[in-house]
Amino acid sequence: MTTLKRVALYARFSSDNQRAESIDAQIRAMKKYCQENHYLIVETYVDEAKSATSDKRPAFQQMIKDSDKKLFDVLLVHKLDRFSRNRYDSAMYKNRLKRNGVTVFSVLEKLNDSPESVIMESLLEGMNEYYSKNLSREVMKGLNENALKCKHTGGKPPLGYSLAPDKTLVINENEAVIVRMIFDLYDKGFQYTYIMKKLEQEGYRTRNGNIFNKNSLYTIMHNEKYNGVYVYNRLASKDSSGKRNGHKYKDSSEIVRVEGGCPAIVPKEMFQRVQKRLSMNLHRVECRVTKEYYLLSSKVVCGVCGRHMSGSSRRSGNKKYYLSTYRCAQLRTVCGNREINHLYLDGFIDSYMKEHFFTLENLKKIKADYAETLKSMSGNEAEKLEQFQHDLDSVNEKLKNLMQLVEKGLLNEVLYQQIESLNTEKIRLEACIHEIPKKVSDAIEWTPEEVMEEYKNAVYGSEEYRLLLQRFISEIRVSKFDVKLILKAGENYDSGLSLEMEVDFTRKMIYEHYGSHVRGA
């Protein structure tokens, strides 16, 4: 009795001049091939809009893993270029399949184990790789031509810009206000943390609807287009693993840069000042990180002017002793606030969190309070929603009755004003209903047991410990005589609610506490 060969089908289409329908055509041809050769189809793997120049294809990788389990004897493709257009990948994965007892067959290329087929297969794979690289070169030619004409070359335009019919960039005033605010705040001395919080308070979001983070601010403030300079082909090519470093650039000779190639959103003088400050701050951070461990970095805020307080290390008292503090960048010129010893503050806050936060009992109570607050808010919002809906139904009923009078030809000035007033009220009520969250979840992203386990395993001085502590600290506001610790249990994005607790201290309490109670000292 002849054993049926178990066959896995692999189909793929890339985004270049192909459509999803090509998958159906490939599978149809492969099924016909299996019927004619009496093969048993056991699995089908499909990658959509995936290039064969890379092995970063989910279905392809799953197929390779399944071959390790001996799930099939033959891998069937419509053409060999569906398998790979990279000779190295093709040889490596075919060798792995061969070790697993799997043979690769092609419907259109009738190849077998003969010496001639080996030569033909190598020739086909070389042609496929040539086709792929040549296509990439031709595409780049076209993109470079468009870039020299200052036309957008694909993807979403930068925040603050829209596309004109001829594919050039034009200012989108609704978004440009966000870009100007970011540059203006940073130019005035505010740090990333303050800018992110300010943007969130104003309700501004990225193009994808996310809250601005440090990476998005970095990308915006380094984009020369906001300065009126059209730039293309700046990012370095992908490395051997297929990844691209967004902070690594090509040589200037390869970059297309056209002065005045797009409308400027930010004045040139401001853009240059921001670039200078970004460069200086990068140097300061690199130097500081190698010398000191700042447990509360990015969380300490000046209680006088609201700016971020950064770590500062220096020799003091005719260089007799070493001083390390959190200090406001504007303390000498604007706010006059006093710096605070960074070891004192770190030690005090760490000790407070250990005693009053990171215990199982405290965490359970905090989580219960958070859930209760959300539940209460959910009830209030439900009542508001019900009332708004009742009022809207009433307005709609009145409009219906008035429109019946209009249909009978009874329209007059008084009736017209009533209809206009009711329509205005309808719009207001619909907006109110839309703004109320339909559901306020009482879920919280952590459990007391998980947090305690993390806390026990985290070592003071490590990045893991710093991130764990800062997860529950919203802000530490340092004034001339007082310090306010603002803790947060979590955030609910459906409702916009963030449960925060404020704890007040004095500088005197912190300095008196320093010494025997400082963990790690």
Short mmCIF file of C-alpha atoms in Angstrom, two decimals:
data_model
loop_
_atom_site.label_atom_id
_atom_site.label_comp_id
_atom_site.label_asym_id
_atom_site.label_seq_id
_atom_site.Cartn_x
_atom_site.Cartn_y
_atom_site.Cartn_z
CA MET A 1 0.00 0.00 0.00
CA THR A 2 1.44 3.38 -1.07
CA THR A 3 1.54 6.06 1.66
CA LEU A 4 0.15 9.42 0.58
CA LYS A 5 2.66 12.23 0.79
CA ARG A 6 1.62 14.89 3.29
CA VAL A 7 1.85 18.32 1.68
CA ALA A 8 1.90 21.83 3.14
CA LEU A 9 1.01 24.70 0.81
CA TYR A 10 2.79 28.06 1.09
CA ALA A 11 1.40 31.14 -0.71
CA ARG A 12 2.56 34.74 -0.54
CA PHE A 13 1.98 38.06 -2.22
CA SER A 14 3.99 41.24 -1.70
CA SER A 15 2.65 44.78 -1.93
CA ASP A 16 4.43 45.51 -5.22
CA ASN A 17 1.98 45.23 -8.13
CA GLN A 18 0.13 42.28 -6.61
CA ARG A 19 -3.26 41.84 -5.01
CA ALA A 20 -4.84 39.51 -2.47
CA GLU A 21 -6.53 37.67 -5.37
CA SER A 22 -3.12 36.28 -6.37
CA ILE A 23 -3.22 34.16 -3.19
CA ASP A 24 -6.38 32.42 -4.43
CA ALA A 25 -4.80 31.78 -7.83
CA GLN A 26 -1.67 30.28 -6.21
CA ILE A 27 -3.67 28.00 -3.90
CA ARG A 28 -5.97 26.91 -6.74
CA ALA A 29 -2.97 25.89 -8.90
CA MET A 30 -1.32 24.07 -5.97
CA LYS A 31 -4.51 22.13 -5.12
CA LYS A 32 -4.81 21.02 -8.75
CA TYR A 33 -1.16 19.89 -8.68
CA CYS A 34 -1.84 17.84 -5.51
CA GLN A 35 -4.90 16.19 -7.06
CA GLU A 36 -2.95 15.19 -10.16
CA ASN A 37 -0.10 13.76 -8.07
CA HIS A 38 -2.30 12.21 -5.35
CA TYR A 39 -0.85 14.33 -2.53
CA LEU A 40 -2.62 14.86 0.80
CA ILE A 41 -2.85 18.55 1.82
CA VAL A 42 -2.41 18.82 5.60
CA GLU A 43 -1.77 22.54 6.10
CA THR A 44 -1.86 25.87 4.26
CA TYR A 45 0.33 28.86 5.16
CA VAL A 46 -0.35 32.34 3.76
CA ASP A 47 1.63 35.60 4.08
CA GLU A 48 -0.12 38.70 2.74
CA ALA A 49 1.78 41.84 1.69
CA LYS A 50 5.10 40.36 2.81
CA SER A 51 8.33 40.69 0.84
CA ALA A 52 10.35 37.55 0.12
CA THR A 53 13.63 39.46 0.46
CA SER A 54 13.26 39.01 4.24
CA ASP A 55 12.42 35.99 6.37
CA LYS A 56 10.35 38.20 8.73
CA ARG A 57 7.11 36.52 7.62
CA PRO A 58 4.81 35.10 10.34
CA ALA A 59 3.28 32.26 8.34
CA PHE A 60 6.66 31.34 6.82
CA GLN A 61 8.29 31.11 10.26
CA GLN A 62 5.36 29.05 11.59
CA MET A 63 5.75 26.69 8.62
CA ILE A 64 9.46 26.24 9.38
CA LYS A 65 8.66 25.51 13.06
CA ASP A 66 5.97 22.98 12.07
CA SER A 67 8.46 21.19 9.84
CA ASP A 68 10.52 20.48 12.99
CA LYS A 69 7.49 18.55 14.29
CA LYS A 70 7.43 16.35 11.12
CA LEU A 71 3.89 17.48 10.25
CA PHE A 72 4.42 17.23 6.47
CA ASP A 73 6.75 15.66 3.90
CA VAL A 74 6.51 18.17 1.04
CA LEU A 75 6.34 21.96 0.94
CA LEU A 76 4.62 23.09 -2.24
CA VAL A 77 4.87 26.61 -3.67
CA HIS A 78 3.49 28.07 -6.88
CA LYS A 79 6.90 29.45 -7.89
CA LEU A 80 10.24 29.37 -6.09
CA ASP A 81 10.18 33.17 -5.67
CA ARG A 82 7.20 32.68 -3.32
CA PHE A 83 9.58 30.82 -0.99
CA SER A 84 12.42 33.37 -1.03
CA ARG A 85 14.17 35.96 -3.18
CA ASN A 86 17.29 35.88 -1.06
CA ARG A 87 19.81 33.16 -1.97
CA TYR A 88 21.22 32.91 1.55
CA ASP A 89 17.78 32.55 3.16
CA SER A 90 16.70 30.08 0.49
CA ALA A 91 19.71 27.82 1.00
CA MET A 92 19.55 28.04 4.81
CA TYR A 93 15.83 27.24 5.13
CA LYS A 94 15.86 24.56 2.44
CA ASN A 95 18.70 22.88 4.29
CA ARG A 96 16.69 23.00 7.53
CA LEU A 97 13.63 21.55 5.76
CA LYS A 98 15.80 18.85 4.23
CA ARG A 99 17.07 17.87 7.70
CA ASN A 100 13.43 17.56 8.76
CA GLY A 101 12.70 15.27 5.80
CA VAL A 102 10.81 17.92 3.82
CA THR A 103 11.26 18.49 0.08
CA VAL A 104 10.41 21.81 -1.61
CA PHE A 105 8.43 21.48 -4.85
CA SER A 106 7.31 24.19 -7.28
CA VAL A 107 4.20 23.93 -9.46
CA LEU A 108 5.60 25.92 -12.39
CA GLU A 109 9.31 25.02 -12.18
CA LYS A 110 9.50 21.28 -12.83
CA LEU A 111 12.64 20.48 -10.87
CA ASN A 112 13.87 17.16 -9.50
CA ASP A 113 17.05 15.81 -7.90
CA SER A 114 19.06 15.71 -11.14
CA PRO A 115 22.33 17.74 -11.47
CA GLU A 116 20.68 19.86 -14.18
CA SER A 117 17.84 20.78 -11.80
CA VAL A 118 20.35 21.90 -9.17
CA ILE A 119 21.93 24.29 -11.68
CA MET A 120 18.49 25.48 -12.87
CA GLU A 121 17.30 26.09 -9.31
CA SER A 122 20.38 28.15 -8.50
CA LEU A 123 19.84 30.14 -11.70
CA LEU A 124 16.19 30.82 -10.85
CA GLU A 125 17.03 31.93 -7.31
CA GLY A 126 19.73 34.27 -8.64
CA MET A 127 17.26 35.77 -11.15
CA ASN A 128 14.66 36.23 -8.42
CA GLU A 129 17.14 38.08 -6.20
CA TYR A 130 18.23 40.20 -9.19
CA TYR A 131 14.59 41.06 -9.94
CA SER A 132 14.00 42.12 -6.35
CA LYS A 133 17.12 44.29 -6.08
CA ASN A 134 16.62 45.82 -9.52
CA LEU A 135 13.01 46.67 -8.67
CA SER A 136 14.19 48.31 -5.45
CA ARG A 137 16.75 50.36 -7.40
CA GLU A 138 14.16 51.53 -9.94
CA VAL A 139 11.70 52.44 -7.17
CA MET A 140 14.42 54.48 -5.44
CA LYS A 141 15.10 56.35 -8.71
CA GLY A 142 11.47 57.41 -8.90
CA LEU A 143 11.36 58.39 -5.23
CA ASN A 144 14.52 60.47 -5.57
CA GLU A 145 13.04 62.31 -8.56
CA ASN A 146 9.92 63.11 -6.53
CA ALA A 147 12.09 64.19 -3.59
CA LEU A 148 14.07 66.61 -5.77
CA LYS A 149 10.71 68.18 -6.70
CA CYS A 150 9.88 68.33 -2.95
CA LYS A 151 6.97 65.92 -3.34
CA HIS A 152 5.92 63.57 -0.56
CA THR A 153 7.36 60.09 -1.15
CA GLY A 154 4.90 57.94 0.76
CA GLY A 155 3.51 57.19 4.20
CA LYS A 156 1.87 59.75 6.45
CA PRO A 157 3.11 63.34 6.17
CA PRO A 158 4.68 64.75 9.37
CA LEU A 159 2.38 66.12 12.06
CA GLY A 160 1.39 69.65 11.10
CA TYR A 161 1.33 69.01 7.34
CA SER A 162 -1.22 67.80 4.78
CA LEU A 163 -0.76 66.92 1.12
CA ALA A 164 -1.69 69.22 -1.73
CA PRO A 165 -3.11 67.67 -4.97
CA ASP A 166 0.41 67.73 -6.46
CA LYS A 167 1.79 65.76 -3.43
CA THR A 168 3.69 68.73 -1.97
CA LEU A 169 3.41 69.58 1.72
CA VAL A 170 1.06 72.30 2.96
CA ILE A 171 0.55 73.44 6.56
CA ASN A 172 -2.33 71.87 8.47
CA GLU A 173 -3.15 74.63 10.96
CA ASN A 174 -5.14 72.31 13.25
CA GLU A 175 -1.99 70.25 13.83
CA ALA A 176 0.64 72.95 13.38
CA VAL A 177 -0.42 74.52 16.69
CA ILE A 178 0.82 71.34 18.45
CA VAL A 179 4.22 71.51 16.74
CA ARG A 180 4.63 75.20 17.58
CA MET A 181 3.73 74.54 21.24
CA ILE A 182 6.35 71.76 21.50
CA PHE A 183 9.14 73.93 20.06
CA ASP A 184 8.07 76.99 22.05
CA LEU A 185 7.97 75.18 25.41
CA TYR A 186 11.31 73.46 24.85
CA ASP A 187 12.88 76.73 23.68
CA LYS A 188 11.72 78.36 26.94
CA GLY A 189 13.53 75.74 29.03
CA PHE A 190 10.80 73.21 29.79
CA GLN A 191 11.75 69.52 29.83
CA TYR A 192 10.16 66.59 27.99
CA THR A 193 8.11 65.54 31.03
CA TYR A 194 6.45 68.93 31.43
CA ILE A 195 5.78 69.24 27.68
CA MET A 196 4.17 65.78 27.56
CA LYS A 197 1.94 66.62 30.51
CA LYS A 198 0.98 70.00 29.01
CA LEU A 199 0.04 68.40 25.68
CA GLU A 200 -2.05 65.79 27.48
CA GLN A 201 -3.85 68.48 29.50
CA GLU A 202 -4.67 70.36 26.29
CA GLY A 203 -6.08 67.15 24.80
CA TYR A 204 -3.50 66.93 22.01
CA ARG A 205 -2.62 63.50 20.59
CA THR A 206 -0.30 62.08 17.95
CA ARG A 207 -1.57 61.19 14.47
CA ASN A 208 -2.32 57.67 15.76
CA GLY A 209 -4.35 59.01 18.68
CA ASN A 210 -1.67 58.21 21.27
CA ILE A 211 -0.31 60.39 24.07
CA PHE A 212 2.97 62.10 23.18
CA ASN A 213 6.07 60.41 24.62
CA LYS A 214 9.76 61.25 24.61
CA ASN A 215 10.40 59.47 21.31
CA SER A 216 7.66 61.35 19.50
CA LEU A 217 8.94 64.70 20.88
CA TYR A 218 12.50 63.78 19.88
CA THR A 219 11.38 62.94 16.34
CA ILE A 220 9.41 66.18 15.96
CA MET A 221 12.15 68.47 17.29
CA HIS A 222 14.79 66.89 15.00
CA ASN A 223 12.65 67.14 11.84
CA GLU A 224 14.14 69.78 9.53
CA LYS A 225 10.89 70.06 7.56
CA TYR A 226 9.50 72.22 10.36
CA ASN A 227 12.35 74.59 9.56
CA GLY A 228 11.32 74.73 5.88
CA VAL A 229 14.01 72.29 4.71
CA TYR A 230 12.71 69.34 2.67
CA VAL A 231 14.72 66.23 3.64
CA TYR A 232 14.58 62.75 2.11
CA ASN A 233 16.60 59.53 2.49
CA ARG A 234 18.16 60.61 5.80
CA LEU A 235 17.74 57.43 7.88
CA ALA A 236 20.42 54.76 7.63
CA SER A 237 19.55 51.52 5.84
CA LYS A 238 18.33 48.47 7.70
CA ASP A 239 20.99 46.26 9.25
CA SER A 240 21.50 42.54 8.53
CA SER A 241 18.65 41.64 10.90
CA GLY A 242 16.19 43.85 8.98
CA LYS A 243 15.98 46.52 11.71
CA ARG A 244 16.48 50.25 11.29
CA ASN A 245 17.95 52.66 13.85
CA GLY A 246 15.74 55.77 13.79
CA HIS A 247 18.55 57.89 15.31
CA LYS A 248 21.26 56.84 12.82
CA TYR A 249 21.62 58.84 9.61
CA LYS A 250 23.24 58.30 6.19
CA ASP A 251 26.19 60.25 4.87
CA SER A 252 25.20 63.79 3.83
CA SER A 253 26.10 63.00 0.18
CA GLU A 254 23.22 60.47 0.02
CA ILE A 255 20.60 62.74 1.60
CA VAL A 256 18.27 64.92 -0.49
CA ARG A 257 18.04 68.29 1.27
CA VAL A 258 16.21 71.23 -0.35
CA GLU A 259 16.26 74.58 1.47
CA GLY A 260 12.79 76.15 1.35
CA GLY A 261 11.36 72.98 -0.16
CA CYS A 262 8.34 73.02 2.18
CA PRO A 263 6.52 75.68 4.23
CA ALA A 264 8.13 76.32 7.62
CA ILE A 265 6.02 75.91 10.76
CA VAL A 266 8.74 77.06 13.18
CA PRO A 267 10.97 80.16 12.76
CA LYS A 268 14.53 79.31 11.72
CA GLU A 269 16.06 81.07 14.76
CA MET A 270 13.92 79.06 17.19
CA PHE A 271 14.65 75.80 15.39
CA GLN A 272 18.40 76.42 15.64
CA ARG A 273 18.17 77.29 19.35
CA VAL A 274 16.25 74.08 19.99
CA GLN A 275 18.86 72.01 18.10
CA LYS A 276 21.63 73.61 20.15
CA ARG A 277 19.87 72.85 23.44
CA LEU A 278 19.08 69.26 22.37
CA SER A 279 22.77 68.73 21.60
CA MET A 280 23.87 70.25 24.94
CA ASN A 281 21.36 68.21 26.96
CA LEU A 282 22.41 65.00 25.24
CA HIS A 283 26.00 65.64 26.29
CA ARG A 284 24.95 66.45 29.86
CA VAL A 285 22.85 63.31 30.20
CA GLU A 286 25.66 61.11 28.88
CA CYS A 287 28.12 62.59 31.37
CA ARG A 288 25.71 62.47 34.30
CA VAL A 289 24.55 58.90 33.85
CA THR A 290 28.09 57.58 34.13
CA LYS A 291 28.64 59.30 37.51
CA GLU A 292 25.43 59.28 39.50
CA TYR A 293 22.30 57.18 40.00
CA TYR A 294 19.25 59.45 40.14
CA LEU A 295 16.38 57.36 41.48
CA LEU A 296 13.75 60.06 40.84
CA SER A 297 15.01 61.42 37.53
CA SER A 298 12.24 62.89 35.32
CA LYS A 299 9.81 63.00 38.28
CA VAL A 300 11.17 65.98 40.25
CA VAL A 301 9.51 69.28 39.30
CA CYS A 302 10.18 72.83 40.48
CA GLY A 303 7.32 73.94 42.71
CA VAL A 304 7.90 77.60 41.80
CA CYS A 305 8.08 77.70 38.00
CA GLY A 306 6.91 74.19 37.04
CA ARG A 307 10.04 73.25 35.12
CA HIS A 308 11.75 69.89 35.40
CA MET A 309 14.53 69.64 38.01
CA SER A 310 17.47 67.67 36.67
CA GLY A 311 20.43 66.06 38.39
CA SER A 312 23.48 68.23 38.97
CA SER A 313 26.86 67.00 40.24
CA ARG A 314 29.81 69.26 41.05
CA ARG A 315 32.57 70.13 43.49
CA SER A 316 31.63 72.78 46.05
CA GLY A 317 33.31 74.76 48.87
CA ASN A 318 36.55 75.44 47.00
CA LYS A 319 36.29 71.86 45.70
CA LYS A 320 36.59 70.45 49.23
CA TYR A 321 33.48 68.27 48.94
CA TYR A 322 31.28 66.73 46.24
CA LEU A 323 27.68 67.96 45.87
CA SER A 324 24.94 66.16 43.97
CA THR A 325 21.46 67.74 43.77
CA TYR A 326 18.22 68.11 41.87
CA ARG A 327 18.11 71.67 40.61
CA CYS A 328 15.87 73.78 38.38
CA ALA A 329 17.53 75.08 35.22
CA GLN A 330 15.97 78.50 35.89
CA LEU A 331 16.67 78.81 39.62
CA ARG A 332 19.23 81.61 39.20
CA THR A 333 17.38 83.62 36.50
CA VAL A 334 13.62 83.07 36.94
CA CYS A 335 12.19 81.26 39.92
CA GLY A 336 14.85 81.53 42.64
CA ASN A 337 13.97 78.07 44.00
CA ARG A 338 16.54 76.16 46.03
CA GLU A 339 18.13 72.93 44.85
CA ILE A 340 17.80 69.82 47.03
CA ASN A 341 20.36 67.16 47.90
CA HIS A 342 19.59 64.26 45.59
CA LEU A 343 20.68 61.56 48.07
CA TYR A 344 18.48 63.06 50.78
CA LEU A 345 15.41 63.21 48.53
CA ASP A 346 16.00 59.78 46.96
CA GLY A 347 16.52 58.18 50.35
CA PHE A 348 13.50 59.80 51.98
CA ILE A 349 11.07 59.00 49.13
CA ASP A 350 12.38 55.44 48.88
CA SER A 351 11.91 54.95 52.62
CA TYR A 352 8.39 56.43 52.52
CA MET A 353 7.37 54.17 49.61
CA LYS A 354 8.76 51.13 51.40
CA GLU A 355 6.80 51.83 54.60
CA HIS A 356 3.56 53.31 53.23
CA PHE A 357 3.13 51.89 49.73
CA PHE A 358 5.01 48.68 49.03
CA THR A 359 3.25 46.41 51.50
CA LEU A 360 0.60 43.89 50.54
CA GLU A 361 -1.97 45.48 52.86
CA ASN A 362 -1.41 49.00 51.47
CA LEU A 363 -1.52 47.86 47.86
CA LYS A 364 -4.79 45.98 48.37
CA LYS A 365 -6.37 49.07 49.96
CA ILE A 366 -5.10 51.37 47.19
CA LYS A 367 -6.48 49.07 44.50
CA ALA A 368 -9.86 48.81 46.29
CA ASP A 369 -10.07 52.62 46.58
CA TYR A 370 -9.28 52.98 42.88
CA ALA A 371 -11.98 50.48 41.88
CA GLU A 372 -14.52 52.20 44.15
CA THR A 373 -13.75 55.61 42.66
CA LEU A 374 -14.22 54.29 39.14
CA LYS A 375 -17.45 52.56 40.13
CA SER A 376 -18.80 55.75 41.64
CA MET A 377 -17.81 57.73 38.58
CA SER A 378 -19.41 55.13 36.30
CA GLY A 379 -22.71 55.54 38.18
CA ASN A 380 -22.60 59.34 37.92
CA GLU A 381 -21.85 59.23 34.21
CA ALA A 382 -24.69 56.75 33.63
CA GLU A 383 -27.14 59.14 35.31
CA LYS A 384 -25.91 62.04 33.18
CA LEU A 385 -26.15 59.95 30.03
CA GLU A 386 -29.71 58.92 30.87
CA GLN A 387 -30.77 62.53 31.49
CA PHE A 388 -29.15 63.80 28.27
CA GLN A 389 -30.82 61.02 26.28
CA HIS A 390 -34.21 61.84 27.85
CA ASP A 391 -33.81 65.53 26.96
CA LEU A 392 -32.74 64.63 23.41
CA ASP A 393 -35.79 62.40 22.92
CA SER A 394 -37.98 65.27 24.11
CA VAL A 395 -36.34 67.70 21.67
CA ASN A 396 -36.73 65.23 18.79
CA GLU A 397 -40.43 64.78 19.60
CA LYS A 398 -40.99 68.55 19.59
CA LEU A 399 -39.15 68.90 16.29
CA LYS A 400 -41.30 66.13 14.80
CA ASN A 401 -44.50 67.92 15.82
CA LEU A 402 -43.30 71.26 14.44
CA MET A 403 -42.26 69.68 11.14
CA GLN A 404 -45.78 68.26 10.78
CA LEU A 405 -47.09 71.83 11.00
CA VAL A 406 -44.58 72.92 8.35
CA GLU A 407 -45.77 70.14 6.03
CA LYS A 408 -49.30 71.55 6.38
CA GLY A 409 -48.06 74.94 5.19
CA LEU A 410 -48.25 76.72 8.57
CA LEU A 411 -44.62 77.98 8.61
CA ASN A 412 -44.20 81.49 10.08
CA GLU A 413 -41.44 83.52 11.78
CA VAL A 414 -42.27 82.25 15.29
CA LEU A 415 -42.35 78.61 14.13
CA TYR A 416 -39.05 79.06 12.28
CA GLN A 417 -37.33 80.45 15.43
CA GLN A 418 -38.66 77.53 17.51
CA ILE A 419 -37.28 74.99 15.02
CA GLU A 420 -33.90 76.77 14.92
CA SER A 421 -33.70 76.87 18.73
CA LEU A 422 -34.59 73.18 19.03
CA ASN A 423 -31.97 72.22 16.41
CA THR A 424 -29.31 74.13 18.36
CA GLU A 425 -30.31 72.32 21.55
CA LYS A 426 -30.26 68.98 19.71
CA ILE A 427 -26.68 69.57 18.56
CA ARG A 428 -25.63 70.48 22.12
CA LEU A 429 -27.22 67.37 23.65
CA GLU A 430 -25.71 65.07 21.02
CA ALA A 431 -22.27 66.54 21.75
CA CYS A 432 -22.77 65.99 25.51
CA ILE A 433 -23.81 62.37 24.93
CA HIS A 434 -20.79 61.79 22.70
CA GLU A 435 -18.36 63.17 25.30
CA ILE A 436 -19.57 60.88 28.10
CA PRO A 437 -17.70 57.54 28.14
CA LYS A 438 -20.10 54.69 27.48
CA LYS A 439 -18.26 52.40 29.83
CA VAL A 440 -15.83 53.00 32.68
CA SER A 441 -13.90 49.83 33.35
CA ASP A 442 -12.83 49.12 36.92
CA ALA A 443 -9.83 47.14 35.69
CA ILE A 444 -6.36 48.04 36.92
CA GLU A 445 -3.21 46.86 35.22
CA TRP A 446 -1.48 45.41 38.31
CA THR A 447 -2.21 43.12 41.23
CA PRO A 448 -0.81 43.65 44.76
CA GLU A 449 0.87 40.23 44.66
CA GLU A 450 2.62 40.95 41.34
CA VAL A 451 3.88 44.35 42.52
CA MET A 452 5.20 42.89 45.78
CA GLU A 453 7.01 40.16 43.87
CA GLU A 454 8.62 42.76 41.58
CA TYR A 455 9.58 44.92 44.57
CA LYS A 456 11.23 42.02 46.42
CA ASN A 457 13.26 41.02 43.35
CA ALA A 458 14.30 44.54 42.27
CA VAL A 459 17.71 45.67 43.49
CA TYR A 460 18.21 49.28 44.61
CA GLY A 461 20.41 51.03 42.05
CA SER A 462 19.10 49.01 39.13
CA GLU A 463 17.01 50.36 36.26
CA GLU A 464 14.27 47.83 37.09
CA TYR A 465 13.93 49.25 40.61
CA ARG A 466 13.86 52.86 39.38
CA LEU A 467 11.13 52.08 36.80
CA LEU A 468 9.05 50.17 39.36
CA LEU A 469 9.17 53.08 41.82
CA GLN A 470 8.42 55.69 39.15
CA ARG A 471 5.44 53.71 37.86
CA PHE A 472 3.52 54.82 40.96
CA ILE A 473 4.96 58.34 41.27
CA SER A 474 3.24 60.99 39.19
CA GLU A 475 5.35 63.93 40.35
CA ILE A 476 7.53 65.24 43.17
CA ARG A 477 7.04 69.00 43.49
CA VAL A 478 9.92 70.70 45.30
CA SER A 479 9.38 74.23 46.63
CA LYS A 480 11.63 76.48 48.74
CA PHE A 481 10.49 74.93 52.03
CA ASP A 482 8.06 72.13 51.17
CA VAL A 483 7.96 68.94 49.07
CA LYS A 484 4.76 67.41 47.67
CA LEU A 485 4.75 63.74 46.63
CA ILE A 486 1.96 62.91 44.16
CA LEU A 487 1.30 59.18 43.86
CA LYS A 488 -0.88 57.52 41.24
CA ALA A 489 -2.50 54.08 41.37
CA GLY A 490 -3.34 53.94 37.70
CA GLU A 491 -5.17 55.57 34.82
CA ASN A 492 -8.44 54.73 33.09
CA TYR A 493 -8.31 55.94 29.49
CA ASP A 494 -12.05 55.40 28.86
CA SER A 495 -12.86 58.01 31.48
CA GLY A 496 -9.66 60.05 31.57
CA LEU A 497 -9.54 59.42 35.33
CA SER A 498 -6.20 59.17 37.08
CA LEU A 499 -6.35 58.30 40.78
CA GLU A 500 -3.77 60.45 42.55
CA MET A 501 -2.86 60.89 46.21
CA GLU A 502 -0.87 63.83 47.55
CA VAL A 503 1.50 63.63 50.51
CA ASP A 504 3.14 66.80 51.94
CA PHE A 505 6.56 67.00 53.59
CA THR A 506 8.93 69.78 54.59
CA ARG A 507 12.57 70.01 53.60
CA LYS A 508 13.41 69.90 57.30
CA MET A 509 11.72 66.50 57.68
CA ILE A 510 13.70 65.14 54.72
CA TYR A 511 17.06 66.40 55.98
CA GLU A 512 16.42 65.13 59.52
CA HIS A 513 15.42 61.73 58.14
CA TYR A 514 18.57 61.37 56.06
CA GLY A 515 21.29 59.13 57.50
CA SER A 516 20.48 55.79 59.08
CA HIS A 517 17.20 55.39 57.15
CA VAL A 518 18.56 55.86 53.64
CA ARG A 519 18.39 52.57 51.79
CA GLY A 520 21.61 51.71 50.02
CA ALA A 521 23.64 54.49 51.70
#
